[in-house]
DNA sequence: TTATATATTTGCATTATACAACTATTAAAT
DNA sequence: ATTTAATAGTTGTATAATGCAAATATATAA
């Protein structure tokens, strides 16, 4: 009775709920979207606006405003690229880095709790599977290459 | 370098993108949220408004309006519960059922494509892992029990 | 039979989102 | 070199999504 889509539907919904809860840290109220921005800016090395917007599949105009509010919150810095004056590169401020780390920590804590209901063997298998899944989705032409409306 | 959170972050983002693309079927333009509503109404047996709203972690007032628009699109039916006149039970119309089935089919197609990049063994392992993950998240006190703001 | 709790809806305000049009800058074409 | 085309980003405007507060209707408890 449980088809493949059902399995993944439930999983993504649960992660959605998890994420919803996990982003308010240290008095700073971060939305789910914002936490994804912080995460991605942290991971990539001085990315441009376009880069992050594309990674996240967000319209650049929406993204521009999202960044504006993160700058206002003093979590993100926007620097003009010296080699191309059209481009701005993004980075986290000290405070932004701190918040990103806290969210990361909190998510890992949550995941640890989830893993506590598994055997060590199951945990390894799940981690490995997520990795495999990510790679496969990376190869797919349909995932991760957001087709604009 | 790839910590646990990172793995899951990437996975959920990719699924988010996948979902974004997969919900416009048969000329009918369904949003991601709406597809989740259709799915859940389909799965549960004549659920009440509250039931679905709670499952999805959506505020009941938002949900009320979401249902209103699905009714206007003739995808969902709302019937007064004979045993408790405060309650309305939800069900899919024939058309709603059709759309839900088409989305389900499309998602399964996408997933099949993703699986095509794996060995049969890996696929089995991934499916099993998602199942384990869902069960574990179900047991967690933090997932799936959306704590309101 | 009054008080309290539950299910749902509407008023209102806020936020998120995206398309179109704009500016500024760079790269390509001739 | 100079016009043309492409790229990066911002702002105007409109629309949709969301949620809190308050209201209505019904059910349950005191």
CSV table of C-alpha atoms (C1' of nucleotides) in Angstrom, one decimal:
chain,number,residue,atom,x,y,z
A,1,UNK,CA,0.0,0.0,0.0
A,2,UNK,CA,2.9,2.4,0.7
A,3,UNK,CA,4.1,3.5,-2.7
A,4,UNK,CA,7.4,5.2,-3.3
A,5,UNK,CA,6.0,8.6,-3.6
A,6,UNK,CA,4.1,8.2,-0.3
A,7,UNK,CA,7.4,7.3,1.5
A,8,UNK,CA,9.1,10.5,0.3
A,9,UNK,CA,6.0,12.6,0.7
A,10,UNK,CA,5.9,11.8,4.4
A,11,UNK,CA,9.6,12.2,4.8
A,12,UNK,CA,9.7,15.6,3.2
A,13,UNK,CA,6.7,16.8,5.2
A,14,UNK,CA,8.3,15.7,8.5
A,15,UNK,CA,11.5,17.5,7.6
A,16,UNK,CA,9.5,20.5,6.7
A,17,UNK,CA,8.0,20.5,10.1
A,18,UNK,CA,11.3,19.9,11.7
A,19,UNK,CA,12.8,22.8,9.9
A,20,UNK,CA,9.9,25.0,10.8
A,21,UNK,CA,10.7,24.5,14.5
A,22,UNK,CA,14.4,24.8,14.4
A,23,UNK,CA,15.1,28.2,13.1
A,24,UNK,CA,14.4,30.4,16.0
A,25,UNK,CA,17.6,30.7,17.9
A,26,UNK,CA,19.1,33.0,20.4
A,27,UNK,CA,16.2,35.5,20.4
A,28,UNK,CA,16.8,36.0,16.7
A,29,UNK,CA,13.7,34.9,14.7
A,30,UNK,CA,14.9,33.3,11.5
A,31,UNK,CA,12.5,32.0,8.9
A,32,UNK,CA,13.1,28.7,7.2
A,33,UNK,CA,13.9,30.5,3.9
A,34,UNK,CA,16.4,32.7,5.7
A,35,UNK,CA,18.1,29.8,7.3
A,36,UNK,CA,18.6,28.3,3.9
A,37,UNK,CA,20.2,31.5,2.7
A,38,UNK,CA,22.5,31.7,5.7
A,39,UNK,CA,23.5,28.0,5.2
A,40,UNK,CA,24.3,28.4,1.5
A,41,UNK,CA,26.2,31.6,1.9
A,42,UNK,CA,28.2,29.9,4.6
A,43,UNK,CA,29.0,26.9,2.5
A,44,UNK,CA,29.9,28.6,-0.7
A,45,UNK,CA,33.0,30.8,-0.9
A,46,UNK,CA,32.1,34.4,-1.4
A,47,UNK,CA,29.3,33.6,-3.7
A,48,UNK,CA,27.5,36.2,-5.9
A,49,UNK,CA,23.8,36.9,-5.6
A,50,UNK,CA,23.0,35.0,-8.7
A,51,UNK,CA,24.8,32.0,-7.5
A,52,UNK,CA,22.9,31.6,-4.3
A,53,UNK,CA,19.6,32.5,-5.9
A,54,UNK,CA,20.1,29.8,-8.6
A,55,UNK,CA,21.2,27.2,-6.0
A,56,UNK,CA,18.0,27.8,-4.1
A,57,UNK,CA,15.7,28.1,-7.1
A,58,UNK,CA,14.5,31.5,-6.0
A,59,UNK,CA,13.7,34.4,-8.4
A,60,UNK,CA,16.5,36.9,-8.3
A,61,UNK,CA,14.2,39.8,-7.4
A,62,UNK,CA,12.8,38.0,-4.5
A,63,UNK,CA,16.3,37.0,-3.5
A,64,UNK,CA,17.5,40.6,-3.7
A,65,UNK,CA,14.9,41.6,-1.1
A,66,UNK,CA,15.6,38.6,1.1
A,67,UNK,CA,19.3,39.6,1.2
A,68,UNK,CA,18.3,43.2,2.0
A,69,UNK,CA,16.5,42.1,5.1
A,70,UNK,CA,19.3,39.9,6.2
A,71,UNK,CA,21.7,42.8,5.8
A,72,UNK,CA,19.3,44.9,7.9
A,73,UNK,CA,19.5,42.2,10.5
A,74,UNK,CA,23.2,42.4,10.4
A,75,UNK,CA,23.7,38.8,9.5
A,76,UNK,CA,24.9,39.2,5.9
A,77,UNK,CA,27.5,41.4,4.2
A,78,UNK,CA,27.4,42.4,0.5
A,79,UNK,CA,30.7,43.5,-1.1
A,80,UNK,CA,31.2,44.7,-4.6
A,81,UNK,CA,33.3,42.3,-6.7
A,82,UNK,CA,36.6,44.1,-7.7
A,83,UNK,CA,36.9,42.2,-11.0
A,84,UNK,CA,33.3,42.8,-12.2
A,85,UNK,CA,31.4,45.8,-10.9
A,86,UNK,CA,28.0,44.4,-11.7
A,87,UNK,CA,28.5,41.6,-9.2
A,88,UNK,CA,28.2,41.6,-5.4
A,89,UNK,CA,29.6,38.9,-3.3
A,90,UNK,CA,27.9,37.7,-0.1
A,91,UNK,CA,29.4,36.6,3.2
A,92,UNK,CA,28.2,36.2,6.7
A,93,UNK,CA,28.9,38.7,9.4
A,94,UNK,CA,30.3,37.4,12.7
A,95,UNK,CA,26.8,37.5,14.1
A,96,UNK,CA,25.4,35.7,11.0
A,97,UNK,CA,28.1,33.1,11.3
A,98,UNK,CA,27.1,32.6,14.9
A,99,UNK,CA,23.4,32.2,14.1
A,100,UNK,CA,24.2,29.8,11.2
A,101,UNK,CA,26.3,27.7,13.6
A,102,UNK,CA,23.5,27.6,16.2
A,103,UNK,CA,21.0,26.5,13.6
A,104,UNK,CA,23.4,23.9,12.4
A,105,UNK,CA,23.9,22.7,16.0
A,106,UNK,CA,20.2,22.6,16.6
A,107,UNK,CA,19.5,20.6,13.5
A,108,UNK,CA,22.2,18.1,14.3
A,109,UNK,CA,20.7,17.7,17.8
A,110,UNK,CA,17.3,17.0,16.3
A,111,UNK,CA,18.8,14.5,13.9
A,112,UNK,CA,20.7,12.8,16.8
A,113,UNK,CA,17.4,12.4,18.6
A,114,UNK,CA,15.8,10.9,15.5
A,115,UNK,CA,18.8,8.5,15.1
A,116,UNK,CA,18.4,7.5,18.8
A,117,UNK,CA,15.4,5.4,17.7
A,118,UNK,CA,17.6,3.4,15.3
A,119,UNK,CA,20.3,0.8,15.7
A,120,UNK,CA,23.8,1.9,14.9
A,121,UNK,CA,23.6,-0.3,11.8
A,122,UNK,CA,20.4,1.4,10.6
A,123,UNK,CA,21.8,4.8,11.2
A,124,UNK,CA,24.8,4.0,9.0
A,125,UNK,CA,22.6,2.7,6.4
A,126,UNK,CA,20.3,5.7,6.5
A,127,UNK,CA,23.2,8.2,6.2
A,128,UNK,CA,24.7,6.2,3.3
A,129,UNK,CA,21.4,6.2,1.6
A,130,UNK,CA,20.9,9.9,1.9
A,131,UNK,CA,24.3,10.4,0.3
A,132,UNK,CA,23.4,8.0,-2.5
A,133,UNK,CA,20.1,9.8,-3.0
A,134,UNK,CA,21.7,13.2,-3.1
A,135,UNK,CA,24.2,12.0,-5.8
A,136,UNK,CA,21.4,10.5,-7.8
A,137,UNK,CA,19.3,13.6,-7.6
A,138,UNK,CA,22.3,15.6,-8.6
A,139,UNK,CA,22.5,13.6,-11.8
A,140,UNK,CA,18.9,14.0,-12.6
A,141,UNK,CA,17.8,16.5,-15.1
A,142,UNK,CA,14.6,17.2,-13.2
A,143,UNK,CA,15.8,17.8,-9.7
A,144,UNK,CA,18.0,20.7,-8.8
A,145,UNK,CA,17.7,22.4,-12.1
A,146,UNK,CA,14.6,24.5,-11.2
A,147,UNK,CA,12.6,25.1,-14.4
A,148,UNK,CA,11.2,28.5,-14.1
A,149,UNK,CA,7.4,28.9,-14.6
B,1,UNK,CA,33.5,17.8,6.0
B,2,UNK,CA,29.9,16.7,5.2
B,3,UNK,CA,28.1,16.7,8.5
B,4,UNK,CA,24.8,15.1,9.1
B,5,UNK,CA,22.8,18.2,8.8
B,6,UNK,CA,24.4,19.1,5.5
B,7,UNK,CA,23.3,15.8,4.0
B,8,UNK,CA,19.8,16.3,5.0
B,9,UNK,CA,19.8,20.0,4.1
B,10,UNK,CA,20.8,19.2,0.6
B,11,UNK,CA,18.3,16.4,0.3
B,12,UNK,CA,15.3,18.4,1.5
B,13,UNK,CA,16.3,21.3,-0.8
B,14,UNK,CA,16.4,19.0,-3.8
B,15,UNK,CA,13.1,17.5,-2.9
B,16,UNK,CA,11.7,21.0,-2.5
B,17,UNK,CA,12.8,21.8,-6.0
B,18,UNK,CA,11.5,18.6,-7.3
B,19,UNK,CA,8.1,19.2,-5.8
B,20,UNK,CA,8.0,22.7,-7.1
B,21,UNK,CA,8.2,21.4,-10.6
B,22,UNK,CA,5.9,18.5,-10.3
B,23,UNK,CA,2.5,19.9,-9.5
B,24,UNK,CA,1.3,21.5,-12.6
B,25,UNK,CA,-0.7,18.7,-14.3
B,26,UNK,CA,-3.4,18.6,-16.9
B,27,UNK,CA,-3.6,22.3,-17.4
B,28,UNK,CA,-4.6,22.6,-13.8
B,29,UNK,CA,-2.0,24.6,-11.9
B,30,UNK,CA,-1.6,23.2,-8.5
B,31,UNK,CA,0.7,24.8,-5.9
B,32,UNK,CA,3.0,22.7,-3.7
B,33,UNK,CA,0.8,23.4,-0.7
B,34,UNK,CA,-2.3,22.4,-2.5
B,35,UNK,CA,-0.8,19.2,-3.7
B,36,UNK,CA,-0.1,18.3,-0.1
B,37,UNK,CA,-3.7,19.1,0.9
B,38,UNK,CA,-5.0,16.9,-1.9
B,39,UNK,CA,-2.6,14.1,-1.0
B,40,UNK,CA,-3.6,14.1,2.7
B,41,UNK,CA,-7.3,14.4,2.1
B,42,UNK,CA,-7.0,11.4,-0.3
B,43,UNK,CA,-5.1,9.3,2.3
B,44,UNK,CA,-7.2,10.0,5.3
B,45,UNK,CA,-10.8,8.7,5.5
B,46,UNK,CA,-13.2,11.6,5.5
B,47,UNK,CA,-11.1,13.8,7.7
B,48,UNK,CA,-12.2,17.0,9.4
B,49,UNK,CA,-10.7,20.4,8.7
B,50,UNK,CA,-8.8,20.3,12.0
B,51,UNK,CA,-7.3,16.9,11.3
B,52,UNK,CA,-5.7,17.8,8.0
B,53,UNK,CA,-4.6,21.3,9.2
B,54,UNK,CA,-2.9,19.6,12.2
B,55,UNK,CA,-1.3,17.0,10.1
B,56,UNK,CA,0.2,19.6,7.8
B,57,UNK,CA,1.1,22.0,10.6
B,58,UNK,CA,-0.9,24.8,9.1
B,59,UNK,CA,-2.8,27.4,11.0
B,60,UNK,CA,-6.5,26.5,10.8
B,61,UNK,CA,-7.5,30.0,9.4
B,62,UNK,CA,-5.0,29.7,6.6
B,63,UNK,CA,-6.2,26.2,6.0
B,64,UNK,CA,-9.8,27.3,5.9
B,65,UNK,CA,-9.0,29.6,3.0
B,66,UNK,CA,-6.9,27.0,1.2
B,67,UNK,CA,-9.8,24.6,1.3
B,68,UNK,CA,-12.1,27.4,0.0
B,69,UNK,CA,-10.0,27.8,-3.1
B,70,UNK,CA,-9.8,24.1,-3.7
B,71,UNK,CA,-13.6,23.9,-3.5
B,72,UNK,CA,-13.8,26.7,-5.9
B,73,UNK,CA,-11.5,24.7,-8.2
B,74,UNK,CA,-13.9,21.8,-7.8
B,75,UNK,CA,-11.3,19.5,-6.4
B,76,UNK,CA,-12.5,19.2,-2.9
B,77,UNK,CA,-15.9,18.7,-1.3
B,78,UNK,CA,-16.9,19.8,2.2
B,79,UNK,CA,-19.7,18.0,3.9
B,80,UNK,CA,-21.3,18.7,7.4
B,81,UNK,CA,-20.6,15.9,9.8
B,82,UNK,CA,-24.0,14.5,10.9
B,83,UNK,CA,-22.8,13.6,14.4
B,84,UNK,CA,-21.3,17.0,15.2
B,85,UNK,CA,-22.6,20.0,13.4
B,86,UNK,CA,-19.5,22.1,14.1
B,87,UNK,CA,-17.4,19.7,12.0
B,88,UNK,CA,-17.0,19.5,8.3
B,89,UNK,CA,-15.5,16.5,6.6
B,90,UNK,CA,-13.4,16.7,3.5
B,91,UNK,CA,-13.2,14.5,0.5
B,92,UNK,CA,-11.9,14.7,-3.1
B,93,UNK,CA,-14.2,15.2,-6.0
B,94,UNK,CA,-13.8,13.0,-9.0
B,95,UNK,CA,-11.7,15.7,-10.6
B,96,UNK,CA,-9.7,16.2,-7.4
B,97,UNK,CA,-9.1,12.4,-7.3
B,98,UNK,CA,-7.9,12.5,-10.8
B,99,UNK,CA,-5.5,15.4,-10.2
B,100,UNK,CA,-4.2,13.7,-7.1
B,101,UNK,CA,-3.6,10.5,-9.0
B,102,UNK,CA,-1.8,12.4,-11.8
B,103,UNK,CA,0.5,14.2,-9.3
B,104,UNK,CA,1.2,10.9,-7.6
B,105,UNK,CA,2.1,9.4,-11.0
B,106,UNK,CA,4.3,12.3,-11.9
B,107,UNK,CA,6.2,12.1,-8.6
B,108,UNK,CA,6.7,8.4,-9.0
B,109,UNK,CA,8.0,9.0,-12.5
B,110,UNK,CA,10.5,11.5,-11.2
B,111,UNK,CA,11.6,9.2,-8.4
B,112,UNK,CA,12.0,6.4,-11.0
B,113,UNK,CA,14.4,8.6,-12.9
B,114,UNK,CA,16.4,9.3,-9.7
B,115,UNK,CA,16.5,5.6,-9.0
B,116,UNK,CA,17.8,4.9,-12.5
B,117,UNK,CA,21.1,6.4,-11.4
B,118,UNK,CA,21.5,3.7,-8.7
B,119,UNK,CA,22.0,0.0,-8.6
B,120,UNK,CA,19.1,-2.2,-7.7
B,121,UNK,CA,20.8,-2.9,-4.4
B,122,UNK,CA,21.2,0.8,-3.7
B,123,UNK,CA,17.6,1.5,-4.5
B,124,UNK,CA,16.4,-1.1,-2.1
B,125,UNK,CA,18.6,0.2,0.6
B,126,UNK,CA,17.4,3.8,0.0
B,127,UNK,CA,13.8,2.8,0.1
B,128,UNK,CA,14.3,0.8,3.3
B,129,UNK,CA,16.2,3.7,4.8
B,130,UNK,CA,13.5,6.2,4.1
B,131,UNK,CA,11.1,3.9,5.8
B,132,UNK,CA,13.3,3.6,8.9
B,133,UNK,CA,13.7,7.3,8.9
B,134,UNK,CA,10.0,7.9,8.8
B,135,UNK,CA,9.4,5.6,11.6
B,136,UNK,CA,12.1,7.2,13.7
B,137,UNK,CA,10.8,10.7,13.0
B,138,UNK,CA,7.4,9.5,14.0
B,139,UNK,CA,8.7,8.5,17.4
B,140,UNK,CA,10.5,11.8,17.9
B,141,UNK,CA,8.9,14.3,20.1
B,142,UNK,CA,10.3,17.1,18.0
B,143,UNK,CA,9.2,16.1,14.5
B,144,UNK,CA,5.7,16.0,13.3
B,145,UNK,CA,4.3,17.7,16.4
B,146,UNK,CA,4.4,21.2,15.1
B,147,UNK,CA,4.9,23.5,18.0
B,148,UNK,CA,3.0,26.7,17.3
B,149,UNK,CA,4.8,30.0,17.4
C,1,DT,C1',-28.9,27.0,32.2
C,2,DT,C1',-25.0,29.3,32.6
C,3,DA,C1',-20.1,28.7,31.7
C,4,DT,C1',-16.6,26.7,29.0
C,5,DA,C1',-14.5,24.4,25.2
C,6,DT,C1',-14.2,23.2,20.2
C,7,DA,C1',-14.7,23.8,15.0
C,8,DT,C1',-14.7,26.9,11.6
C,9,DT,C1',-15.0,31.5,9.3
C,10,DT,C1',-13.9,36.4,8.4
C,11,DG,C1',-11.3,41.1,9.2
C,12,DC,C1',-7.1,42.9,9.0
C,13,DA,C1',-2.2,43.3,8.7
C,14,DT,C1',2.1,41.4,7.3
C,15,DT,C1',5.1,39.0,4.5
C,16,DA,C1',6.6,36.3,0.4
C,17,DT,C1',6.7,36.0,-4.2
C,18,DA,C1',7.4,37.1,-9.0
C,19,DC,C1',6.8,39.6,-13.4
C,20,DA,C1',8.0,43.9,-15.9
C,21,DA,C1',10.7,47.6,-16.3
C,22,DC,C1',14.8,49.9,-15.0
C,23,DT,C1',20.1,51.0,-14.2
C,24,DA,C1',24.8,49.8,-14.4
C,25,DT,C1',28.3,47.3,-16.3
C,26,DT,C1',30.6,43.9,-19.3
C,27,DA,C1',31.3,41.2,-23.6
C,28,DA,C1',30.4,40.6,-28.6
C,29,DA,C1',29.9,42.1,-33.3
C,30,DT,C1',31.0,44.7,-37.0
D,1,DA,C1',35.9,52.3,-31.6
D,2,DT,C1',31.1,52.2,-31.3
D,3,DT,C1',27.0,50.1,-31.5
D,4,DT,C1',24.5,45.9,-29.8
D,5,DA,C1',23.6,42.3,-26.9
D,6,DA,C1',24.1,40.0,-22.6
D,7,DT,C1',24.5,39.9,-17.5
D,8,DA,C1',23.9,41.4,-12.4
D,9,DG,C1',21.2,43.5,-9.6
D,10,DT,C1',17.3,46.8,-7.9
D,11,DT,C1',12.7,48.9,-7.6
D,12,DG,C1',7.4,49.3,-8.9
D,13,DT,C1',3.5,47.0,-8.6
D,14,DA,C1',0.4,43.3,-8.1
D,15,DT,C1',-1.0,39.0,-6.1
D,16,DA,C1',-1.0,35.2,-3.1
D,17,DA,C1',0.1,33.1,1.4
D,18,DT,C1',0.1,33.4,6.1
D,19,DG,C1',-1.5,34.1,10.9
D,20,DC,C1',-3.4,36.6,14.8
D,21,DA,C1',-7.7,38.5,16.9
D,22,DA,C1',-12.3,38.4,17.0
D,23,DA,C1',-16.8,36.4,15.7
D,24,DT,C1',-20.3,32.6,15.0
D,25,DA,C1',-22.2,28.2,15.8
D,26,DT,C1',-22.4,24.2,18.2
D,27,DA,C1',-21.3,20.8,21.8
D,28,DT,C1',-20.0,19.6,26.6
D,29,DA,C1',-19.4,20.5,31.6
D,30,DA,C1',-20.7,22.6,36.1
